[in-house]
mmCIF file of C-alpha atoms in Angstrom:
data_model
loop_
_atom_site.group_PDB
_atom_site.id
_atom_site.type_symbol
_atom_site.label_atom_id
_atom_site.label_comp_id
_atom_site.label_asym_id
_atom_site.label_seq_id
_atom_site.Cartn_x
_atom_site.Cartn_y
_atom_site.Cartn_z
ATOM 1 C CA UNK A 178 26.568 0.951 35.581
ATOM 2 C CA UNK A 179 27.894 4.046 33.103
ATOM 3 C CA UNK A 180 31.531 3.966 33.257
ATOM 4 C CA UNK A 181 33.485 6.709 33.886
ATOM 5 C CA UNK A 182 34.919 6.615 30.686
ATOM 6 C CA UNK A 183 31.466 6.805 28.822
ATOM 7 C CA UNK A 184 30.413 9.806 31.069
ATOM 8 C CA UNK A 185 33.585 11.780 30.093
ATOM 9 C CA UNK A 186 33.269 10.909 26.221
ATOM 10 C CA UNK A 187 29.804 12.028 26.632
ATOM 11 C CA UNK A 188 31.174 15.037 27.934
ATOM 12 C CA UNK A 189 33.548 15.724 25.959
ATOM 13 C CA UNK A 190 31.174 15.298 22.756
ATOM 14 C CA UNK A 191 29.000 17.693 23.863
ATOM 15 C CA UNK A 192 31.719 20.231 24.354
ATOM 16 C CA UNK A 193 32.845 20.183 20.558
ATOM 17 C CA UNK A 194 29.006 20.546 20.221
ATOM 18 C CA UNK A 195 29.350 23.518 22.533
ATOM 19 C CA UNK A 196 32.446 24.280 20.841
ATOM 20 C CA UNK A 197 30.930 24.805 17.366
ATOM 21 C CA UNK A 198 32.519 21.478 16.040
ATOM 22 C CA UNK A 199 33.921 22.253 12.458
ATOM 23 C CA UNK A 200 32.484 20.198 9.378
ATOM 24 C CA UNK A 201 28.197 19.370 7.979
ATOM 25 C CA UNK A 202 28.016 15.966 5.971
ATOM 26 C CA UNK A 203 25.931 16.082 2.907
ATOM 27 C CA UNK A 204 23.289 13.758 2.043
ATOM 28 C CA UNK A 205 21.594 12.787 -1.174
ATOM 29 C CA UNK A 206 23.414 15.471 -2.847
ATOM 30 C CA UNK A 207 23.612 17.882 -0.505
ATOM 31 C CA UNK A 208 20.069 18.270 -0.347
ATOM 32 C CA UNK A 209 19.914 17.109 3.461
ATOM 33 C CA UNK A 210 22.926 17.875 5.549
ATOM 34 C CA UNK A 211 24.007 16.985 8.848
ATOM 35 C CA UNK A 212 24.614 18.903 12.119
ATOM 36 C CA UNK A 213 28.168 19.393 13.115
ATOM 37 C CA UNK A 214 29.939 15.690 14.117
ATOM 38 C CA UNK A 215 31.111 15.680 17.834
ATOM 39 C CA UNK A 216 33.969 13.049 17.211
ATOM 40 C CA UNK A 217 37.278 14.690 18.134
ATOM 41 C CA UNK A 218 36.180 16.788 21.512
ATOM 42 C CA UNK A 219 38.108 16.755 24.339
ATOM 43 C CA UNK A 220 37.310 15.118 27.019
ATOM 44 C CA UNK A 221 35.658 17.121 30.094
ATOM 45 C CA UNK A 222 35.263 20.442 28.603
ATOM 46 C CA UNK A 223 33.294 22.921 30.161
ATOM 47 C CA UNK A 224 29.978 24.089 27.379
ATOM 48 C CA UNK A 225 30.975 27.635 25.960
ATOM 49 C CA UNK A 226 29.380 29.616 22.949
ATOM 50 C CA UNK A 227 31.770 29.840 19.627
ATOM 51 C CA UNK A 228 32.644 33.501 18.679
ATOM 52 C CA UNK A 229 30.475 35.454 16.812
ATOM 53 C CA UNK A 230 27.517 35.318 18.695
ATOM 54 C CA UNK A 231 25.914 33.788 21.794
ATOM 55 C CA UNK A 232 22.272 32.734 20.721
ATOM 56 C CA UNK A 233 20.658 35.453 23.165
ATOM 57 C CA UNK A 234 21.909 33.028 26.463
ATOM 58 C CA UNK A 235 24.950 33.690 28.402
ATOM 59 C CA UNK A 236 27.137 30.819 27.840
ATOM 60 C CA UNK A 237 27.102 27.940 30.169
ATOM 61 C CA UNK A 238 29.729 28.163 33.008
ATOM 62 C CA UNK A 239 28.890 24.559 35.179
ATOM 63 C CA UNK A 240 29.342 21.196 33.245
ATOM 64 C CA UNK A 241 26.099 19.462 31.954
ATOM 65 C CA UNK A 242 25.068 16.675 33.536
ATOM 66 C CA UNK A 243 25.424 13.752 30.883
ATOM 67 C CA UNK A 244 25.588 10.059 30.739
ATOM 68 C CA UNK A 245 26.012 8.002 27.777
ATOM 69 C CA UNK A 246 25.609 4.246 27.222
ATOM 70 C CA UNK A 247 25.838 1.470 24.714
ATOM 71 C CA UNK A 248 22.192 -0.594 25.738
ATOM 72 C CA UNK A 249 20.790 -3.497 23.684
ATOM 73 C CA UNK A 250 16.971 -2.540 22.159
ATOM 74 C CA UNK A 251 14.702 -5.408 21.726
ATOM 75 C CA UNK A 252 12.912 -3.359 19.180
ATOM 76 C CA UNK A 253 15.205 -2.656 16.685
ATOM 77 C CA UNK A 254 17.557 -5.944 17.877
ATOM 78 C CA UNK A 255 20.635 -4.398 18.149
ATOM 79 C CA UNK A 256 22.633 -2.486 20.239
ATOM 80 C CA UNK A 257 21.892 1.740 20.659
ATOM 81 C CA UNK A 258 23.665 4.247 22.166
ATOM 82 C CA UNK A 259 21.447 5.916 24.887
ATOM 83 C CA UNK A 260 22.029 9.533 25.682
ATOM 84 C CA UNK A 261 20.645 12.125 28.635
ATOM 85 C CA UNK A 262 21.718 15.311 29.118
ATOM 86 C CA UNK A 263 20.280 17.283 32.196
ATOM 87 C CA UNK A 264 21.267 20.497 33.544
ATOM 88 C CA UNK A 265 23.718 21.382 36.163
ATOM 89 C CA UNK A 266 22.271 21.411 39.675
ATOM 90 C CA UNK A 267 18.907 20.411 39.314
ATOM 91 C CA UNK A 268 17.138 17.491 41.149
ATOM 92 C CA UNK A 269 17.207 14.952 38.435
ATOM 93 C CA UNK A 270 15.281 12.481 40.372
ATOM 94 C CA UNK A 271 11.811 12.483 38.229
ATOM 95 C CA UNK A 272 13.232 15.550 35.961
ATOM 96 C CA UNK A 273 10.828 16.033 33.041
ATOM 97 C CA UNK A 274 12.707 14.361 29.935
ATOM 98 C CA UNK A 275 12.096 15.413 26.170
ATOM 99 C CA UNK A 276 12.843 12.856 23.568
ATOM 100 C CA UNK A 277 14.693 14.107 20.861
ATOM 101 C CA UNK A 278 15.502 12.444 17.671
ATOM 102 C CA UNK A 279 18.132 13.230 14.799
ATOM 103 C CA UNK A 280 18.244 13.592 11.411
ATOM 104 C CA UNK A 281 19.121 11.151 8.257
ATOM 105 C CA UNK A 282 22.533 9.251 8.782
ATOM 106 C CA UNK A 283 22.473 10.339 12.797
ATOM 107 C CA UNK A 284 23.771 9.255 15.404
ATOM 108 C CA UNK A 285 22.341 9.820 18.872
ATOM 109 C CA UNK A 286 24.697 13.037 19.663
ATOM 110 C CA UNK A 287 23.939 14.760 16.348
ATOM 111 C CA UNK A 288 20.122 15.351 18.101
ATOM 112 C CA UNK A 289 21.986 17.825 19.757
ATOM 113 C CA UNK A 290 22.086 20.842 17.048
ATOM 114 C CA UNK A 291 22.503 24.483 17.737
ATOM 115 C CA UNK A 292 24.340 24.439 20.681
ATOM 116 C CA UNK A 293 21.152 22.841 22.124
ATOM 117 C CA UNK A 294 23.190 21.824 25.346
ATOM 118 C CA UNK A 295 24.391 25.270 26.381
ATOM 119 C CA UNK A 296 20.994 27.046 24.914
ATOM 120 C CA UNK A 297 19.074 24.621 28.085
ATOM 121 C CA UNK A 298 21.738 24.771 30.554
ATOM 122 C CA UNK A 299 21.670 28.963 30.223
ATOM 123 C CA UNK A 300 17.751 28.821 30.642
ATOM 124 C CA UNK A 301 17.568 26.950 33.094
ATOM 125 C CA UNK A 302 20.130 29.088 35.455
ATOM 126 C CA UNK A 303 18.708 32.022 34.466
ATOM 127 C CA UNK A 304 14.989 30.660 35.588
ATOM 128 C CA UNK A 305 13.224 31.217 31.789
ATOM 129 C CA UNK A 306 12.708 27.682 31.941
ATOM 130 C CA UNK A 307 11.925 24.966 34.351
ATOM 131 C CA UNK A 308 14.649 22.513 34.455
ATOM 132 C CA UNK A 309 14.170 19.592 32.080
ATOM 133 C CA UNK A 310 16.489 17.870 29.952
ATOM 134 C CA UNK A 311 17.361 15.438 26.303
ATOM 135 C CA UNK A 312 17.177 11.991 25.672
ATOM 136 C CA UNK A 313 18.389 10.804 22.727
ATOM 137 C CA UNK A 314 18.870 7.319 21.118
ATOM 138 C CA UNK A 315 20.306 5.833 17.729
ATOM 139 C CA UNK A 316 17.477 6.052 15.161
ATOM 140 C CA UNK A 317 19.198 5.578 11.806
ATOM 141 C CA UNK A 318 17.593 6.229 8.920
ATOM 142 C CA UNK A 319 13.997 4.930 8.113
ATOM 143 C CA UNK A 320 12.799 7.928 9.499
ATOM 144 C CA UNK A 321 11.735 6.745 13.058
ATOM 145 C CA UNK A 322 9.279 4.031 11.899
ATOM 146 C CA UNK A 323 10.050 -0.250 10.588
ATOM 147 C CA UNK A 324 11.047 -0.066 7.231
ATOM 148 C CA UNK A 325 12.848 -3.091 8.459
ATOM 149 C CA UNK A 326 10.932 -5.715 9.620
ATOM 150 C CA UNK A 327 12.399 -6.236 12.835
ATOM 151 C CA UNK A 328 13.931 -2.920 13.109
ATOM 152 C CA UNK A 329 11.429 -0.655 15.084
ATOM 153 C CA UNK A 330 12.730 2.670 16.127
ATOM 154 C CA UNK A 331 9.585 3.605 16.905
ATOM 155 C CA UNK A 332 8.922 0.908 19.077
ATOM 156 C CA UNK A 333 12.150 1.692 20.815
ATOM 157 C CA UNK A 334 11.213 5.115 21.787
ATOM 158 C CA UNK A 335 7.211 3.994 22.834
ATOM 159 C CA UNK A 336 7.912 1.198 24.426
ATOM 160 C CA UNK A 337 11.768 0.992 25.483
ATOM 161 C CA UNK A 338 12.894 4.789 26.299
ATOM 162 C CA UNK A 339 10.378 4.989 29.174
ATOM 163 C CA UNK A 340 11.609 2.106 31.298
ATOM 164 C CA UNK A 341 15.004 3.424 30.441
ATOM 165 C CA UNK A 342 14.428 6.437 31.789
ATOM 166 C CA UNK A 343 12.665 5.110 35.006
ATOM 167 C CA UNK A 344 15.806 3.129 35.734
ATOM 168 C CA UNK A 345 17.744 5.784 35.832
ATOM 169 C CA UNK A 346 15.407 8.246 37.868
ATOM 170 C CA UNK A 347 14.077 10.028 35.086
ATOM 171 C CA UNK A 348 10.252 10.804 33.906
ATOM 172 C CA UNK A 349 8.771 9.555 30.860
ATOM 173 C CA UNK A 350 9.448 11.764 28.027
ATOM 174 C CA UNK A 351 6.584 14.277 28.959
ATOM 175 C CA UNK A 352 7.984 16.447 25.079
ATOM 176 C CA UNK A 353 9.361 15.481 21.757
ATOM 177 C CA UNK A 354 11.524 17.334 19.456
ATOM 178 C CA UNK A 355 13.514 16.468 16.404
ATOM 179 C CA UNK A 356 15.517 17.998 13.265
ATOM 180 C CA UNK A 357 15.539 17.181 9.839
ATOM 181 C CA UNK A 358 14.327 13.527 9.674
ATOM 182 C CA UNK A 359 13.905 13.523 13.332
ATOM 183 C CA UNK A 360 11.334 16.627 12.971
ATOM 184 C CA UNK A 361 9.489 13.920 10.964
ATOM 185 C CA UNK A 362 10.106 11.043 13.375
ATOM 186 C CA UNK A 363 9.057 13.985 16.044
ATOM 187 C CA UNK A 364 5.445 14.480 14.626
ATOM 188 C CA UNK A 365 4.995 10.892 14.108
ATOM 189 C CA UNK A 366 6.112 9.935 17.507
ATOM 190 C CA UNK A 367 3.484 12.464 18.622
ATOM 191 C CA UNK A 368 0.794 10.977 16.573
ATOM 192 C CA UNK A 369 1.435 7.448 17.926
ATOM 193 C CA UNK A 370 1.155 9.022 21.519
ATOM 194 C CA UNK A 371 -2.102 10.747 21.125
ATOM 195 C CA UNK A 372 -3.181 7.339 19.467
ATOM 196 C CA UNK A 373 -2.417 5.498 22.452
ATOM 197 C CA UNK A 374 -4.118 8.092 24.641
ATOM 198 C CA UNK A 375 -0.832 9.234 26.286
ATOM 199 C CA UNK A 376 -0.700 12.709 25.884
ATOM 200 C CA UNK A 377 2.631 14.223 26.063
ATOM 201 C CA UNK A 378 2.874 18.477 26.239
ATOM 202 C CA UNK A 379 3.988 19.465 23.360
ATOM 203 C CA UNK A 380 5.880 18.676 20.131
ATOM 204 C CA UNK A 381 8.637 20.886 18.384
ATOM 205 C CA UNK A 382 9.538 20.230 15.102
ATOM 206 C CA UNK A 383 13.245 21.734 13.400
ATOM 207 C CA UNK A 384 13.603 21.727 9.996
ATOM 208 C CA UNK A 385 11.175 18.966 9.590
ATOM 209 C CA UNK A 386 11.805 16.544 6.767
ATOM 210 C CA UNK A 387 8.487 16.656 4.964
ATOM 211 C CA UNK A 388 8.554 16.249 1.480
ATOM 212 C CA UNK A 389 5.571 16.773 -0.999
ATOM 213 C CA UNK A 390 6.492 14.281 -4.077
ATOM 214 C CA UNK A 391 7.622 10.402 -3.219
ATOM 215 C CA UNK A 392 10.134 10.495 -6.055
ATOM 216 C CA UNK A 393 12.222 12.713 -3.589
ATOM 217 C CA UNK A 394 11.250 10.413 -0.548
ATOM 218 C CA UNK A 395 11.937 7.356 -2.362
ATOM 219 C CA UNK A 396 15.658 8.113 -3.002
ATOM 220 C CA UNK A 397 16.001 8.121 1.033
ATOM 221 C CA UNK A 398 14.774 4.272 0.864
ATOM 222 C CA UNK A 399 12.942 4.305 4.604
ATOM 223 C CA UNK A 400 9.822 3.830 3.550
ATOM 224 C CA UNK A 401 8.339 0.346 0.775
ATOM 225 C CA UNK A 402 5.915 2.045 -1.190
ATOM 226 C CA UNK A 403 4.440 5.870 -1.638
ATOM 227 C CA UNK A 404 1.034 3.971 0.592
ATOM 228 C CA UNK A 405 3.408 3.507 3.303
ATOM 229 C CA UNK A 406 4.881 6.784 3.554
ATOM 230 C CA UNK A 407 1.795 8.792 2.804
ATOM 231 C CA UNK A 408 0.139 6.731 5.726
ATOM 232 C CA UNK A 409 2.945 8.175 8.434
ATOM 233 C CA UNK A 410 3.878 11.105 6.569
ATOM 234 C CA UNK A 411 2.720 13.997 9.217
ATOM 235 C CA UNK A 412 1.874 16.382 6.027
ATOM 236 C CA UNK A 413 -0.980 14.144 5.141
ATOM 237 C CA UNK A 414 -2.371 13.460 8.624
ATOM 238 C CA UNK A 415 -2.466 17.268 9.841
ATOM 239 C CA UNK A 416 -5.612 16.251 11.876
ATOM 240 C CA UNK A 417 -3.845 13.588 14.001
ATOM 241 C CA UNK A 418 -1.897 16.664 16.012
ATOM 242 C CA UNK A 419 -5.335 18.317 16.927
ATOM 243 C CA UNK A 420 -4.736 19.929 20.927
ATOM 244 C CA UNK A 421 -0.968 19.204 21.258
ATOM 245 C CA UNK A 422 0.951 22.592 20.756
ATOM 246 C CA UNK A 423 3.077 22.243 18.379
ATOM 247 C CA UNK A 424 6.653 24.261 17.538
ATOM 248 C CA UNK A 425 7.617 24.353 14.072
ATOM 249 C CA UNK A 426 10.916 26.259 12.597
ATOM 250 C CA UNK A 427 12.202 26.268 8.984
ATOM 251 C CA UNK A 428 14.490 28.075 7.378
ATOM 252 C CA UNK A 429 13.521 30.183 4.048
ATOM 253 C CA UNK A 430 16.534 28.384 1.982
ATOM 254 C CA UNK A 431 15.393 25.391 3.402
ATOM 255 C CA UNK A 432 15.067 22.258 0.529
ATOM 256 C CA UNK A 433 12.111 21.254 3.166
ATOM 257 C CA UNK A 434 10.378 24.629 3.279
ATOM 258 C CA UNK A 435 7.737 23.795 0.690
ATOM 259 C CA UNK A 436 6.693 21.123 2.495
ATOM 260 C CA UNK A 437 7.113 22.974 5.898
ATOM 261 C CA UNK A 438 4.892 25.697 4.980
ATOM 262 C CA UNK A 439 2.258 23.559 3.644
ATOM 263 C CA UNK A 440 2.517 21.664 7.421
ATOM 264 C CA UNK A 441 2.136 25.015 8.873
ATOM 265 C CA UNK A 442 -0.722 26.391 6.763
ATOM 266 C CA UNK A 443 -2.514 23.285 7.310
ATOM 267 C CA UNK A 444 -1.878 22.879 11.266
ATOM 268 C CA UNK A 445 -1.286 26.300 12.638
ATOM 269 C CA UNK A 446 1.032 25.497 15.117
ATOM 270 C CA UNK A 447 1.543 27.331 18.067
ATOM 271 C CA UNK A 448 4.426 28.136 16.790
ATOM 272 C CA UNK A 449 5.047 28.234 13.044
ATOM 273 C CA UNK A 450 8.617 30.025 12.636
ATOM 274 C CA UNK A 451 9.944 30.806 8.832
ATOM 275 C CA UNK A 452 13.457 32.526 9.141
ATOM 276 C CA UNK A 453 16.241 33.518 6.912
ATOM 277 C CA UNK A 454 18.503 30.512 6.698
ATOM 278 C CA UNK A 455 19.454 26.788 5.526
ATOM 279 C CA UNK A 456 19.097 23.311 6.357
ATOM 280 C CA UNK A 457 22.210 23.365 8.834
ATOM 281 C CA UNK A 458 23.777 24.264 12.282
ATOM 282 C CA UNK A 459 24.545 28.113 11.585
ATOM 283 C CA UNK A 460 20.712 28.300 11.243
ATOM 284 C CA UNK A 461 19.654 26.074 13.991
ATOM 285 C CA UNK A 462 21.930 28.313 16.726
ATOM 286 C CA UNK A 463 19.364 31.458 15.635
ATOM 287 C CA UNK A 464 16.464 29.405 16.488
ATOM 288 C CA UNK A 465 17.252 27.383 19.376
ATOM 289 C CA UNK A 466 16.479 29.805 22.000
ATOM 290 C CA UNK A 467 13.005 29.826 20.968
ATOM 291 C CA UNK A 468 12.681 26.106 20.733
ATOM 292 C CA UNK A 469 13.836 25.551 24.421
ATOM 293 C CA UNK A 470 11.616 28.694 25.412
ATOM 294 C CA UNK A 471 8.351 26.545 23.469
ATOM 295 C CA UNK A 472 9.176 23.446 25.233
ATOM 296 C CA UNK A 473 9.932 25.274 28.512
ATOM 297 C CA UNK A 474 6.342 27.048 28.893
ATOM 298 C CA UNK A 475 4.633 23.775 27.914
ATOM 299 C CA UNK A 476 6.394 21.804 30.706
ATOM 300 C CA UNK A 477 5.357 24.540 32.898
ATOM 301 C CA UNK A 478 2.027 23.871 32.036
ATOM 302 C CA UNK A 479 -0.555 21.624 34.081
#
């Protein structure tokens, strides 16, 4: 049972989100920042669009539909927090769920960049985009795979997130997206799908953390050995995406954008987006309209 309490701190998270919460951590030098923390919201608010802009949508005006809870994953033995967010006045019984992962030192909330929340609630009202909604679970930081022997993120989200998701009335995650490291953990997770012959609809990748030398990877210690990575890194195994549509936006002061162009010479996505901005949330609110219109017209596929 979600308490109250957790539903309203859910809430209230996603409103800073909403809110434009102030402040972007930097990693490894500042060569992989964070999305905007969520940790001082107010509880309850209402999603609304910062000044300066609203991302194309009209600003959510009916609260989100969110629950979050503290569950214990076999696969990575300890305790996650588990996160869905689903749109205002929508059947939510069997709504189509898309997994989506965060970036490096994450936390299940910080999945939710560029006013994500608002961007699908919008959408949805204004019937560009079937209703669907976000899952999102505590990764941390070995790049959605076991670095950790006994630590299996990846495992969580194949095996775990599903049954979660059926408890609560929700599909399977029919769509994965993810930023930063989670764009990574994104294209892998979509590679281990197609592996297991369970197709999902389509994969969107923001910002994706793909390096092309291991002396960068290696200072992010998720992966043993350059073998390991280059065996899961998604730049290496462009073939393993062949018939998924795939969404991929990148910034052109990006530090991933070498390696993000080379992804998208090499795949041709569906989708291969290269915009003027960073590696942070000012340049994920320009693109996040087009990310939930992607995933929306590959849900509404059969």
């Amino acid at each position: 049972m979600v308490s109250r309490r957790a539903v309203l701190g859910a809430l209230g998270a996603l409103g800073a989100l909403g809110a434009g919460a102030a402040g972007v951590s930097a990693a490894l030098g500042g060569e992989e920042p964070l999305p905007p923390r969520a940790d001082q919201a107010v509880a309850g608010g209402a999603m609304s669009t910062p000044k300066g802009g609203s991302n194309g949508f009209t600003p959510a005006v009916r609260r989100l539909l969110v629950q979050s809870e503290r569950l214990f994953s076999a696969q990575r033995g300890k305790e996650i927090t588990f996160l869905t967010v689903a749109p205002p006045g929508v059947e939510t019984l069997k709504l189509p769920m898309v997994l989506l992962l965060h970036g490096l030192y994450g936390k299940a909330q910080d999945a939710l960049v560029g006013n994500l929340p608002d961007v699908l609630v919008s959408a949805v009202a204004k019937g560009a985009v079937p209703p669907f909604g976000f899952v999102s679970v505590d990764g941390d930081n070995n790049y959605w795979h076991e670095n950790v022997a006994g630590d299996d993120p990846m495992g969580m989200l194949l095996e775990e997130v599903p049954r979660w998701l059926a408890d609560r009335g929700f599909s399977r995650p029919v769509a994965c997206a993810g930023v930063s490291m989670g764009g990574f953990g994104a294209l892998l997770y979509a590679r281990r799908k197609l592996e297991r012959k369970e197709r999902i609809k389509a994969v969107a990748a923001i910002s994706p953390g793909l390096l092309t030398s291991w002396a960068e990877m290696a200072k992010r210690k998720a992966f043993q050995d350059a073998g390991q990575w280059e065996s899961l890194d998604p730049l290496r195994h462009p073939d393993k995406l062949k018939n998924l549509p795939v969404g991929v936006w990148v910034g052109d002061r990006d530090p991933f954008i070498e390696g993000t162009r080379k992804f998208i010479q090499a795949v041709r996505p569906e989708v291969g987006s290269v915009t003027p901005g960073g590696h942070n949330d000012e340049f994920y609110r320009t693109i996040t309209p087009d990310v939930v219109r992607f995933l929306g017209k590959q849900l509404s596929t059969t």
